[in-house]
mmCIF file of N, CA and C in Angstrom:
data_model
loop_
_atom_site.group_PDB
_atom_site.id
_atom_site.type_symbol
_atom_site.label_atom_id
_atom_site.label_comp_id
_atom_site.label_asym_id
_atom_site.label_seq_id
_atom_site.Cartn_x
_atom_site.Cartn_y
_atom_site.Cartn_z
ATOM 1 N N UNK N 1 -6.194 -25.978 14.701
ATOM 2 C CA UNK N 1 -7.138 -24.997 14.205
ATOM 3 C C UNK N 1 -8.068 -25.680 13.209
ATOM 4 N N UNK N 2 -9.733 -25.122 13.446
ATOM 5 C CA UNK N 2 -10.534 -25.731 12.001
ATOM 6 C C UNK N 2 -11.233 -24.676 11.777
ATOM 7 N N UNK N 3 -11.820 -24.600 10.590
ATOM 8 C CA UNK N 3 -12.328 -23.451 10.303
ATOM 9 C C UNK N 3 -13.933 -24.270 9.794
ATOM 10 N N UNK N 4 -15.041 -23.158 9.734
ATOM 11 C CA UNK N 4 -16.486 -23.906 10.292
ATOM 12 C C UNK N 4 -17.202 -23.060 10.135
ATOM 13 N N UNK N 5 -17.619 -23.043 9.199
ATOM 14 C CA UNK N 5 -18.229 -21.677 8.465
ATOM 15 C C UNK N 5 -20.097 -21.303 9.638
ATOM 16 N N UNK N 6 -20.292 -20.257 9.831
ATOM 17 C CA UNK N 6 -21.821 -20.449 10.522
ATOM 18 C C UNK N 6 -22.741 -19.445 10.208
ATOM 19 N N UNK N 7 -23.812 -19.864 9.821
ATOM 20 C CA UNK N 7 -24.744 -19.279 8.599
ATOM 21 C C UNK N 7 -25.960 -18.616 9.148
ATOM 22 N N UNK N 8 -26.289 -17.899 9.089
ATOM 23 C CA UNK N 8 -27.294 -16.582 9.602
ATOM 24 C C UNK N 8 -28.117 -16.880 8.987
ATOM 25 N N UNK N 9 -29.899 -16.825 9.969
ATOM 26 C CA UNK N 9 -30.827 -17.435 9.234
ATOM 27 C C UNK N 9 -31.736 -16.449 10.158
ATOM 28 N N UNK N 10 -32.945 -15.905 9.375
ATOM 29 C CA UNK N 10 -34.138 -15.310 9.999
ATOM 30 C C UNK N 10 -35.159 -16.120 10.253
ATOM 31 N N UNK N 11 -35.094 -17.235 11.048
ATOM 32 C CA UNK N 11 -36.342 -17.809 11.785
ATOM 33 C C UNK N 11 -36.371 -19.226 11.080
ATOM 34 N N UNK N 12 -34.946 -19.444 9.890
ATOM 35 C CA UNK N 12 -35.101 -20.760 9.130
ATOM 36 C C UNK N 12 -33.777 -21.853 9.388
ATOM 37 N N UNK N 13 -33.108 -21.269 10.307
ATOM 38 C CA UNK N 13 -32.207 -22.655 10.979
ATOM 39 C C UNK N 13 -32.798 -23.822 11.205
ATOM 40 N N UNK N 14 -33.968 -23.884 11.566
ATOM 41 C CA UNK N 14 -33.807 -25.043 12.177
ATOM 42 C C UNK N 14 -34.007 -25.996 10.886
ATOM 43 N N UNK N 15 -34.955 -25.646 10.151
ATOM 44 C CA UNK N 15 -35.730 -26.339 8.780
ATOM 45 C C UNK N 15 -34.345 -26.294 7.812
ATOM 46 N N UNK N 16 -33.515 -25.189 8.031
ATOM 47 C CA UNK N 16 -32.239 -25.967 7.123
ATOM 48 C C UNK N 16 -31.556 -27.040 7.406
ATOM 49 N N UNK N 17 -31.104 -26.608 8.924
ATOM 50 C CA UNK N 17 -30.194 -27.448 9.115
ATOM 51 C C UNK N 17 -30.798 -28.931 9.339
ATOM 52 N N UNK N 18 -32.224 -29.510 9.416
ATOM 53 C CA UNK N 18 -32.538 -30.788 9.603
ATOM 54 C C UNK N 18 -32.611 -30.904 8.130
ATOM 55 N N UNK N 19 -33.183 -30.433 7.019
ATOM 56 C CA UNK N 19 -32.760 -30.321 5.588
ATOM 57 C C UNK N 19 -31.291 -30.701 5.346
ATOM 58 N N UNK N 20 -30.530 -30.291 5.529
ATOM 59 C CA UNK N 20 -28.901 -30.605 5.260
ATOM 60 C C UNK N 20 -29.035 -31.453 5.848
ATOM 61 N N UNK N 21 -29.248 -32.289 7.066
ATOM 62 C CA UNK N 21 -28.814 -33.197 7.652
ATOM 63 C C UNK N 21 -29.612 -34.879 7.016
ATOM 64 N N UNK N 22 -30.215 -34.503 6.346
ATOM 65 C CA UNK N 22 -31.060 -35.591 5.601
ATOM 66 C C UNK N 22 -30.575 -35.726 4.434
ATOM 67 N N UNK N 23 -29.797 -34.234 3.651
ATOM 68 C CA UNK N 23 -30.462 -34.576 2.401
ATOM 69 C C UNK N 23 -28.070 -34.729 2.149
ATOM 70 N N UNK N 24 -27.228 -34.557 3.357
ATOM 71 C CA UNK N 24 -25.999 -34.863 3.493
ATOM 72 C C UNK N 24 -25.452 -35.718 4.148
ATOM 73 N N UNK N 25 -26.722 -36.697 4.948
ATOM 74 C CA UNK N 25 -26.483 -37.705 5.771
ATOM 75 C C UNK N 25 -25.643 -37.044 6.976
ATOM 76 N N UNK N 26 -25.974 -36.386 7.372
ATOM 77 C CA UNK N 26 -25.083 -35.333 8.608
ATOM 78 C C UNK N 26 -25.780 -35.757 9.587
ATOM 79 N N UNK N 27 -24.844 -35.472 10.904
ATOM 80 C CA UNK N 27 -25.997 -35.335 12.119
ATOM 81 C C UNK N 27 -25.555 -34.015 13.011
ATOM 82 N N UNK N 28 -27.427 -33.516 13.498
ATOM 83 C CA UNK N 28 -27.074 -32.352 14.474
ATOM 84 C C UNK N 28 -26.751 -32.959 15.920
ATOM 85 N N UNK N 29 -25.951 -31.810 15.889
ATOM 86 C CA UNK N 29 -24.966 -32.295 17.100
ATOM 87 C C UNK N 29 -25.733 -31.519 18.562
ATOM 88 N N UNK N 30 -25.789 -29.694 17.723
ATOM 89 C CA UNK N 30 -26.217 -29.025 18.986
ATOM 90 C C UNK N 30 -27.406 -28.587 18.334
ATOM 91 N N UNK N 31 -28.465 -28.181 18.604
ATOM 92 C CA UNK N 31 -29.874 -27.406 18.700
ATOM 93 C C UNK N 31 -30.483 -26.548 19.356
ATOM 94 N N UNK N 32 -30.063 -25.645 19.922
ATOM 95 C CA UNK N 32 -30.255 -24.647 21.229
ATOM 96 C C UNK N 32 -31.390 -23.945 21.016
ATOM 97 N N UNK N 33 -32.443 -23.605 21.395
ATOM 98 C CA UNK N 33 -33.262 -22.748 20.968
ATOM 99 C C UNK N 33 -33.169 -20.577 22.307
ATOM 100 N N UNK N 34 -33.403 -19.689 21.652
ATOM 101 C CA UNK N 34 -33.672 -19.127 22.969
ATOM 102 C C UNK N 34 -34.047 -19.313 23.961
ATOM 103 N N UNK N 35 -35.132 -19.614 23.891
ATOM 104 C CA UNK N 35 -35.823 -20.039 25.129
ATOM 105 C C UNK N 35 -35.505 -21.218 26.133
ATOM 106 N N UNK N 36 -35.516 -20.712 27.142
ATOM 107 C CA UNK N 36 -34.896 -21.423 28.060
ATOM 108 C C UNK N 36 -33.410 -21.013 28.309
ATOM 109 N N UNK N 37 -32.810 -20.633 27.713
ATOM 110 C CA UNK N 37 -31.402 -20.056 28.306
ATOM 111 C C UNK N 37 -31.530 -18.874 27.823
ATOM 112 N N UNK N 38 -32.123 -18.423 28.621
ATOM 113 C CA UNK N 38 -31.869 -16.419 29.020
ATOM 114 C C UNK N 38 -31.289 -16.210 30.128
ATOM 115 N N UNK N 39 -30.838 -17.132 30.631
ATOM 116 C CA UNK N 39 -29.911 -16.672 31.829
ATOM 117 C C UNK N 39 -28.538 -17.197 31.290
ATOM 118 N N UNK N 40 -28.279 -17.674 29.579
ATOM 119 C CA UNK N 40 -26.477 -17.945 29.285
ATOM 120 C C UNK N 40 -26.315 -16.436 28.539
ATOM 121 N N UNK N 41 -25.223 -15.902 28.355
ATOM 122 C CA UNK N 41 -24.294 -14.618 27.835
ATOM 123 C C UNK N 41 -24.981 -14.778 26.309
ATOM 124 N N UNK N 42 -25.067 -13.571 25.650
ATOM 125 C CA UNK N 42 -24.533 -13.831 24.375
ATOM 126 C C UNK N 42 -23.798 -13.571 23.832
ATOM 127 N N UNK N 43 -23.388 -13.627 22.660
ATOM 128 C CA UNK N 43 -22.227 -12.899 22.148
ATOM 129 C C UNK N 43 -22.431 -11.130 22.177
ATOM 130 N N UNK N 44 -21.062 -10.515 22.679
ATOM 131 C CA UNK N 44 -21.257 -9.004 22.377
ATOM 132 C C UNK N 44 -21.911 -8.759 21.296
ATOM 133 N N UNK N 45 -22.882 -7.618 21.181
ATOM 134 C CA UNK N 45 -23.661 -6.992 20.391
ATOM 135 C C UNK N 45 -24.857 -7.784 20.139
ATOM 136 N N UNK N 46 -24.625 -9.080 19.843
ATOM 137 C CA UNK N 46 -25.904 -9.822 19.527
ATOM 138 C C UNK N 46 -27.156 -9.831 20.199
ATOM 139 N N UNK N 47 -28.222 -9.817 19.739
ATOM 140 C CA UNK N 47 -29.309 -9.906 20.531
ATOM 141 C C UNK N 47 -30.268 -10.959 19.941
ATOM 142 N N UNK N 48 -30.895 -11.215 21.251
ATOM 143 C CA UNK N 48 -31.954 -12.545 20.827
ATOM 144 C C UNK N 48 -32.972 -12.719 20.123
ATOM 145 N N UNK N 49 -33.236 -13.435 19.521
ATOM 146 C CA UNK N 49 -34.423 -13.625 18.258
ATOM 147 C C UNK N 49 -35.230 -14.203 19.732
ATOM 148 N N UNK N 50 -36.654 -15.079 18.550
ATOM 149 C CA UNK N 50 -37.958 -15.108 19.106
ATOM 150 C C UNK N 50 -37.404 -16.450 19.716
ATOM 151 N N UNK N 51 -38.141 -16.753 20.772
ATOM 152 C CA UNK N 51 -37.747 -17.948 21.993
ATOM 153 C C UNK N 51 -37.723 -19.591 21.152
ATOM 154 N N UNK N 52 -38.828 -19.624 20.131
ATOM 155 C CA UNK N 52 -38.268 -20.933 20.120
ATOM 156 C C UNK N 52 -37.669 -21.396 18.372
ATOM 157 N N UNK N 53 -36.756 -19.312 18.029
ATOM 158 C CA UNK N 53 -35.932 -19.428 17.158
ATOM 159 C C UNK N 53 -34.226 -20.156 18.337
ATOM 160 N N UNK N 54 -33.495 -20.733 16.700
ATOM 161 C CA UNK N 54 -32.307 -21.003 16.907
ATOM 162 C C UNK N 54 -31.375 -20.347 17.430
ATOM 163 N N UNK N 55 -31.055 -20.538 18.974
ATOM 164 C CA UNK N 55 -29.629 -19.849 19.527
ATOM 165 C C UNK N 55 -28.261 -20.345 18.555
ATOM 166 N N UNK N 56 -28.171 -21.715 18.491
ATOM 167 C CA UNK N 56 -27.187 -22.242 17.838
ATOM 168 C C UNK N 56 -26.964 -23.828 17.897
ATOM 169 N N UNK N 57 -27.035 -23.905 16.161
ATOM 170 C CA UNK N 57 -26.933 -24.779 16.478
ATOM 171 C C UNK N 57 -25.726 -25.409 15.487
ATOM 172 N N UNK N 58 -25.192 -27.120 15.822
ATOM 173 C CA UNK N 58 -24.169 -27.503 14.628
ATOM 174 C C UNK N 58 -24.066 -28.694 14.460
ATOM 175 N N UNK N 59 -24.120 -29.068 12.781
ATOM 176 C CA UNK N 59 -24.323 -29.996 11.691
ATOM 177 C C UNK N 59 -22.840 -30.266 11.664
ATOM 178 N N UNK N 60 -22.635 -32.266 11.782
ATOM 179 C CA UNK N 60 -21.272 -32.538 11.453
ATOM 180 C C UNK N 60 -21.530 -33.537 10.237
ATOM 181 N N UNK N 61 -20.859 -33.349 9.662
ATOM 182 C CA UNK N 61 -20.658 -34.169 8.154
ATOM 183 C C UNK N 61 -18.981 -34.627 7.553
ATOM 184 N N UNK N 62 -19.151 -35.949 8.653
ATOM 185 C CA UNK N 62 -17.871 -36.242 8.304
ATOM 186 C C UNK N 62 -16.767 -35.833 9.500
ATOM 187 N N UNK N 63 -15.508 -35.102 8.643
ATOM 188 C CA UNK N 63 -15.051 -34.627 9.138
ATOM 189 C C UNK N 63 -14.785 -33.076 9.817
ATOM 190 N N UNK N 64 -16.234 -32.571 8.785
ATOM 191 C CA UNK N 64 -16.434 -30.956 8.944
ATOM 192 C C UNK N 64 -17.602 -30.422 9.682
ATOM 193 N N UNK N 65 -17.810 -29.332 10.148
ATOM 194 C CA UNK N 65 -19.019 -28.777 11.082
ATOM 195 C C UNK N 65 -19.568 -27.775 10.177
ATOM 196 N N UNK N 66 -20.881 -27.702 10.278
ATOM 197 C CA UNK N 66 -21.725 -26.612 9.680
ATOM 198 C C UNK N 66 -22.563 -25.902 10.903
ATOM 199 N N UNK N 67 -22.028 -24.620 11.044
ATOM 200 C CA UNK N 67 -22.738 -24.094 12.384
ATOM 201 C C UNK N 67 -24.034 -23.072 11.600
ATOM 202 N N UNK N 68 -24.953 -22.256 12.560
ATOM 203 C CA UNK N 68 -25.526 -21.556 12.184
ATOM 204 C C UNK N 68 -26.446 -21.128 13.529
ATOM 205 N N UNK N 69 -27.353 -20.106 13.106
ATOM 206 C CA UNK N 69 -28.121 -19.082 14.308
ATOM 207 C C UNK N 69 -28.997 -18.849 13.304
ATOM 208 N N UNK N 70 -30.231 -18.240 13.888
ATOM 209 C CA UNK N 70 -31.348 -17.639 13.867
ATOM 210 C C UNK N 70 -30.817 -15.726 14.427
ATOM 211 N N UNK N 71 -31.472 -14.576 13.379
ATOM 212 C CA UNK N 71 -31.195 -13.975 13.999
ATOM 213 C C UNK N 71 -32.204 -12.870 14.315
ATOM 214 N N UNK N 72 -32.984 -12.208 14.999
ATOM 215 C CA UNK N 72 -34.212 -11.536 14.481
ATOM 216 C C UNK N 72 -34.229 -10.658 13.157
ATOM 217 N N UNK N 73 -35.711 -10.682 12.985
ATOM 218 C CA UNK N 73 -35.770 -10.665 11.788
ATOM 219 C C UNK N 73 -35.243 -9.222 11.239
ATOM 220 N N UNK N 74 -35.596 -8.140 12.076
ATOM 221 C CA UNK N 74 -35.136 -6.858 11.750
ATOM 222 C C UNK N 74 -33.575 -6.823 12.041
ATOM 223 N N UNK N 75 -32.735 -7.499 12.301
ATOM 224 C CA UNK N 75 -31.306 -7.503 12.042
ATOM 225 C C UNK N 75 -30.684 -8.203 11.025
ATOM 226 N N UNK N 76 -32.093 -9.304 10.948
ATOM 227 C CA UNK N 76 -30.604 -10.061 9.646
ATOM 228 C C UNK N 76 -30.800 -9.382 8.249
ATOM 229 N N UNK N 77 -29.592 -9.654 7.270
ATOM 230 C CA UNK N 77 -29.375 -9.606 5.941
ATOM 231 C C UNK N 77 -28.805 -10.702 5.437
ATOM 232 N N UNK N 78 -29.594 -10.982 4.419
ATOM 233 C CA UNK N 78 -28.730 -11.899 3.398
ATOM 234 C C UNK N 78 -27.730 -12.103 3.339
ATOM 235 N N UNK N 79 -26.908 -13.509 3.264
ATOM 236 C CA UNK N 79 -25.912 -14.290 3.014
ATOM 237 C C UNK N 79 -25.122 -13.496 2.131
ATOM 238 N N UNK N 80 -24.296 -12.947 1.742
ATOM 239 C CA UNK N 80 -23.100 -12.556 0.590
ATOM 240 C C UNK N 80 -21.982 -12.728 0.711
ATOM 241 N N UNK N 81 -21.310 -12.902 -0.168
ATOM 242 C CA UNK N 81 -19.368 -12.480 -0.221
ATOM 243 C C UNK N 81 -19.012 -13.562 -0.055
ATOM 244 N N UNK N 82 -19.471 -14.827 -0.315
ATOM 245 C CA UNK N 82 -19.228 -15.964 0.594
ATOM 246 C C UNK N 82 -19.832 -17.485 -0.566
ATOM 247 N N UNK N 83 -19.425 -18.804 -0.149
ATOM 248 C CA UNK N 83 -20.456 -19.764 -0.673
ATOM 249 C C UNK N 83 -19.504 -20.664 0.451
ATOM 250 N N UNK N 84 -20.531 -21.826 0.446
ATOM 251 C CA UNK N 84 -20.372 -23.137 1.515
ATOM 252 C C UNK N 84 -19.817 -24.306 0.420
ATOM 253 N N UNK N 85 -18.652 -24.397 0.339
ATOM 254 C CA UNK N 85 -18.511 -24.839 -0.704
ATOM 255 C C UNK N 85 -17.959 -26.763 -0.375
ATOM 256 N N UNK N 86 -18.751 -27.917 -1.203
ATOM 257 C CA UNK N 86 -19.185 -28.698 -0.622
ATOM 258 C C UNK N 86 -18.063 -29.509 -2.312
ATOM 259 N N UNK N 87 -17.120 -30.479 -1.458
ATOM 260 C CA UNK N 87 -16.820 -31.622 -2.979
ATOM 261 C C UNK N 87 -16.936 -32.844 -2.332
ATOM 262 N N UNK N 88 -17.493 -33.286 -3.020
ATOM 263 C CA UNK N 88 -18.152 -34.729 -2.955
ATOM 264 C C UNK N 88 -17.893 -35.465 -4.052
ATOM 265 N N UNK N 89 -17.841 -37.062 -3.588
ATOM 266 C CA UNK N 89 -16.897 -38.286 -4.346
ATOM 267 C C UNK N 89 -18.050 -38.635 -5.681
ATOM 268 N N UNK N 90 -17.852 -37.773 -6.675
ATOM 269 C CA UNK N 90 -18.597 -38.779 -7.555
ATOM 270 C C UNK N 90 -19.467 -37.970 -8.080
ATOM 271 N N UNK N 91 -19.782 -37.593 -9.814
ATOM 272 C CA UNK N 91 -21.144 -37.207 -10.309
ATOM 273 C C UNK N 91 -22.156 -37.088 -9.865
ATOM 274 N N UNK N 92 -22.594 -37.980 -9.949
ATOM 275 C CA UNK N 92 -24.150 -38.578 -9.336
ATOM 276 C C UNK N 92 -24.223 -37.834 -7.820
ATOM 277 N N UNK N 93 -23.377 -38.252 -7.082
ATOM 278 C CA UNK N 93 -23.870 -37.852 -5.774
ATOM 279 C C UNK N 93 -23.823 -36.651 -5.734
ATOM 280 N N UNK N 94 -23.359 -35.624 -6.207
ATOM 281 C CA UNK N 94 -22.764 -34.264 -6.874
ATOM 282 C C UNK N 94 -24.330 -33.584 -7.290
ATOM 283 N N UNK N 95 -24.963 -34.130 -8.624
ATOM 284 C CA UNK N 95 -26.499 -33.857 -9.175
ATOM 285 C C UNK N 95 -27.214 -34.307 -7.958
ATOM 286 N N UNK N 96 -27.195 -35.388 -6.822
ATOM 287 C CA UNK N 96 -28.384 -35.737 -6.394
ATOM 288 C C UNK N 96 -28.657 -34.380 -5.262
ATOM 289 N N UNK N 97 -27.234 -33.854 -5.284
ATOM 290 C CA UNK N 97 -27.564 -32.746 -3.665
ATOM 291 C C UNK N 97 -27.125 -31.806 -4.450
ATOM 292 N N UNK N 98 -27.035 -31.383 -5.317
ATOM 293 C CA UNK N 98 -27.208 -30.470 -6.435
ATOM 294 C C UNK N 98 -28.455 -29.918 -6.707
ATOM 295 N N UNK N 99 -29.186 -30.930 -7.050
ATOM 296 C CA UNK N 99 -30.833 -31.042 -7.592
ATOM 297 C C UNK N 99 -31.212 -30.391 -6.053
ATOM 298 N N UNK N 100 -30.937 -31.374 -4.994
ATOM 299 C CA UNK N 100 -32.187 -30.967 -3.681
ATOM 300 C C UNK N 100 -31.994 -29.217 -3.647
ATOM 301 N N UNK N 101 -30.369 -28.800 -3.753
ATOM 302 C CA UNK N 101 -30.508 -27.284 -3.022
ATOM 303 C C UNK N 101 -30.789 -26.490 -3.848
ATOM 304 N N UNK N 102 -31.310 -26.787 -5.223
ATOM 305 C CA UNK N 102 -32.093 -26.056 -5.883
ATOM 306 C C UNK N 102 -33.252 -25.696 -6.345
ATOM 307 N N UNK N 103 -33.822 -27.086 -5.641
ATOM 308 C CA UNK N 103 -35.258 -27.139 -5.195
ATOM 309 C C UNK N 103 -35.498 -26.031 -4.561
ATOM 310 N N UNK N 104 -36.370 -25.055 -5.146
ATOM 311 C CA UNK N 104 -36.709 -23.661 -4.322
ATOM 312 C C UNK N 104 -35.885 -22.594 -4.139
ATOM 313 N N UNK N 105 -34.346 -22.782 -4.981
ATOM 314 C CA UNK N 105 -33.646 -21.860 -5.115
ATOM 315 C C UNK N 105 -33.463 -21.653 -6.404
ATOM 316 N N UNK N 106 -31.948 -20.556 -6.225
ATOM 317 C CA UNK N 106 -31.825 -20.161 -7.421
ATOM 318 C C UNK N 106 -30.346 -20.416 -7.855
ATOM 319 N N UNK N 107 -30.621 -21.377 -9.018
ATOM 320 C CA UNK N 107 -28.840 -21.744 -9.985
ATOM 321 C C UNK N 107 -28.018 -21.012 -10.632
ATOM 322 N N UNK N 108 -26.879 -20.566 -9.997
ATOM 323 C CA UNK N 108 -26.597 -19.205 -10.759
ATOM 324 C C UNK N 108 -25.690 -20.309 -11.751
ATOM 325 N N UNK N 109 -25.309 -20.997 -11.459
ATOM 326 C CA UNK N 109 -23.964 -21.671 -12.423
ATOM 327 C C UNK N 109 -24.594 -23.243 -12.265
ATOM 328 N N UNK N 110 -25.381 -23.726 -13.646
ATOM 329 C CA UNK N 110 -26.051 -25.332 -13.732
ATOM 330 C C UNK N 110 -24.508 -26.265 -13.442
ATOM 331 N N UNK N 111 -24.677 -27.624 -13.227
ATOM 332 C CA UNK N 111 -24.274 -28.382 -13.085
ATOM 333 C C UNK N 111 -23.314 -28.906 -13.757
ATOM 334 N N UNK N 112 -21.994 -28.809 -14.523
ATOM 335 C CA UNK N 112 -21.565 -29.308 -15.866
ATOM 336 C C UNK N 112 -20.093 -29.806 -15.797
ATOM 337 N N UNK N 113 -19.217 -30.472 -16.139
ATOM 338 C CA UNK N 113 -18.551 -30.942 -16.564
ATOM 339 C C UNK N 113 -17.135 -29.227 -16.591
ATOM 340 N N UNK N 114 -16.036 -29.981 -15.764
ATOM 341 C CA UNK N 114 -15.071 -28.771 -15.886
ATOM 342 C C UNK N 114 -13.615 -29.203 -15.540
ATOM 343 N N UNK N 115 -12.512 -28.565 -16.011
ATOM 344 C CA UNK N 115 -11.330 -29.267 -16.056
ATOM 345 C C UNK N 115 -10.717 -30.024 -14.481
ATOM 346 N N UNK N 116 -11.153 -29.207 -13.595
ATOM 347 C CA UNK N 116 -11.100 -29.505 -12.243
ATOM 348 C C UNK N 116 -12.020 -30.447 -11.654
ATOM 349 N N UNK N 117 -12.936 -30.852 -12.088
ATOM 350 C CA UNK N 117 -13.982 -31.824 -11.398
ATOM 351 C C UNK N 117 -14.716 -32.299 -12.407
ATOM 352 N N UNK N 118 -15.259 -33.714 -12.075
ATOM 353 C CA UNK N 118 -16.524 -34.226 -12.976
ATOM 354 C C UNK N 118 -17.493 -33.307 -13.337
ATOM 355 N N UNK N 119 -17.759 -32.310 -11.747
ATOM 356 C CA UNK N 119 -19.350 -31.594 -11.670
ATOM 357 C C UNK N 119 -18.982 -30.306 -10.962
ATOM 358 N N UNK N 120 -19.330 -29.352 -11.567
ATOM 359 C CA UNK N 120 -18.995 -28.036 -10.676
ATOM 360 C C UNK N 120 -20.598 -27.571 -11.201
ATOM 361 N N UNK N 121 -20.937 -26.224 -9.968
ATOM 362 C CA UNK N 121 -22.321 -25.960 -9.924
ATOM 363 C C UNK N 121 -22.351 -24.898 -9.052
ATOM 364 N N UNK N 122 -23.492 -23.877 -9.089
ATOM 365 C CA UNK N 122 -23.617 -22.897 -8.112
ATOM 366 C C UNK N 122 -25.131 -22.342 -7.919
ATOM 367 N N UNK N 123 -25.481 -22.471 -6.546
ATOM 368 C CA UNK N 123 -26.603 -22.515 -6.643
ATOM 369 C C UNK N 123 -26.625 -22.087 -4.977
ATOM 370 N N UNK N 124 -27.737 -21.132 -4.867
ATOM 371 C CA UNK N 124 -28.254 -20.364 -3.578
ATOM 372 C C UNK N 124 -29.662 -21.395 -3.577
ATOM 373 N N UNK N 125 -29.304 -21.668 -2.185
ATOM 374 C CA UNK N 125 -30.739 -22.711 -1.827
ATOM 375 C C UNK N 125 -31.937 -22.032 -1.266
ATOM 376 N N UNK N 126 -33.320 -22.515 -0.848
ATOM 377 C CA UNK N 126 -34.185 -21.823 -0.614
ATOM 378 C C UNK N 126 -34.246 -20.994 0.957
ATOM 379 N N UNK N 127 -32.935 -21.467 1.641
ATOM 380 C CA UNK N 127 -32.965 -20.397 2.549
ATOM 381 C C UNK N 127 -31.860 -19.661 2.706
ATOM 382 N N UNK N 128 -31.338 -19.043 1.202
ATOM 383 C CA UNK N 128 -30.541 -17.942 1.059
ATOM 384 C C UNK N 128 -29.266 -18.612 1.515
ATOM 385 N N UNK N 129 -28.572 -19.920 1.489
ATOM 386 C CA UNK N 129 -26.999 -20.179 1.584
ATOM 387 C C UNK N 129 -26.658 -20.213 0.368
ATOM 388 N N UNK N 130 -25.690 -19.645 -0.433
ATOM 389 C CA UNK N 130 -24.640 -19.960 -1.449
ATOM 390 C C UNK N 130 -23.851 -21.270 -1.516
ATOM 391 N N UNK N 131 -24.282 -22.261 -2.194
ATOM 392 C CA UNK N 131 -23.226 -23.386 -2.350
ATOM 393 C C UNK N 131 -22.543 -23.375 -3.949
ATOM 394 N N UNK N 132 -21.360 -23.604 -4.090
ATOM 395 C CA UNK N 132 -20.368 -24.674 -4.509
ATOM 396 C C UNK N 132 -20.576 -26.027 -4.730
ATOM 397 N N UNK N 133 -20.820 -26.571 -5.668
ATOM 398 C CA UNK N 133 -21.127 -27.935 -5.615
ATOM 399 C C UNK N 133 -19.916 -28.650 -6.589
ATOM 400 N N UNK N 134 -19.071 -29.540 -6.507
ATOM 401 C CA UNK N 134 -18.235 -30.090 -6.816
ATOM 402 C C UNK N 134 -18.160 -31.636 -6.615
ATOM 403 N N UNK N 135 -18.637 -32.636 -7.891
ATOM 404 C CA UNK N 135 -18.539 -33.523 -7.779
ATOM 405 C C UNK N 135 -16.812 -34.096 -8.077
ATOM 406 N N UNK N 136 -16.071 -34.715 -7.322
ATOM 407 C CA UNK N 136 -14.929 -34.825 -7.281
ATOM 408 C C UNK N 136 -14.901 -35.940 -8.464
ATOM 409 N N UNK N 137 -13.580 -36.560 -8.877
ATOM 410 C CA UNK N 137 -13.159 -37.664 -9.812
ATOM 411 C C UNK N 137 -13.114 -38.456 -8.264
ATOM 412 N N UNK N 138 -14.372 -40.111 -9.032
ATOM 413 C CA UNK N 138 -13.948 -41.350 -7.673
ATOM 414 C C UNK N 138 -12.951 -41.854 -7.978
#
């Protein structure tokens, strides 16, 4: 069993997930757009966004997957109840992808020093994901 969290986006999958994949050294694995497969199933209830929004796609980093969709715009809602929560080896590397996902977002909890980690942090990035940021002891 793995568990693989997958993140609901109104028309901004794709610009995240090549964002994460640059700014986490990740690579996308899958990229599906609507268009062109209207003849595969979708999931019950779901319905299709605009053709050359994200069917699905998924970011591997490491040993973990970051999935996500596009969903039209009059169905989706905001991210809640939830954060993507990310620990990484080391301070520095902790502030450097700290800094990027707050570029254009919003920091609910700055960057600081805590009994559990070098760097703990909380911060919603500019396309509405909740992260966790945890620079681990190297």
């Amino acid at each position: 069993m793995n568990i693989a969290p997958q993140l609901a986006f109104s028309g901004e999958c794709r610009q995240a997930f090549e964002s994460y994949a640059r700014l986490m050294g990740g690579v996308i694995t899958v990229m599906n757009t609507f268009g062109g497969n209207e003849g595969k199933a979708l999931p019950p209830g779901s319905t299709a966004a605009a053709a050359d929004q994200v069917r699905f796609a998924e970011l591997s980093l490491g040993d973990s997957v970051l999935r996500g969709n596009d969903v039209p715009a009059d169905q989706y809602t905001p991210m809640q109840g939830f954060n993507v929560s990310l620990h990484i080896e080391g301070a520095d590397e902790a502030r450097r992808i700290f800094e990027a996902l707050s570029e254009g977002g919003t920091v609910t909890t700055p960057l600081t020093k805590v009994d559990w980690a070098d760097r703990f942090g909380m911060v919603t990035d500019r396309f509405g994901v909740p992260w966790l940021v945890l620079g681990m002891k190297a």
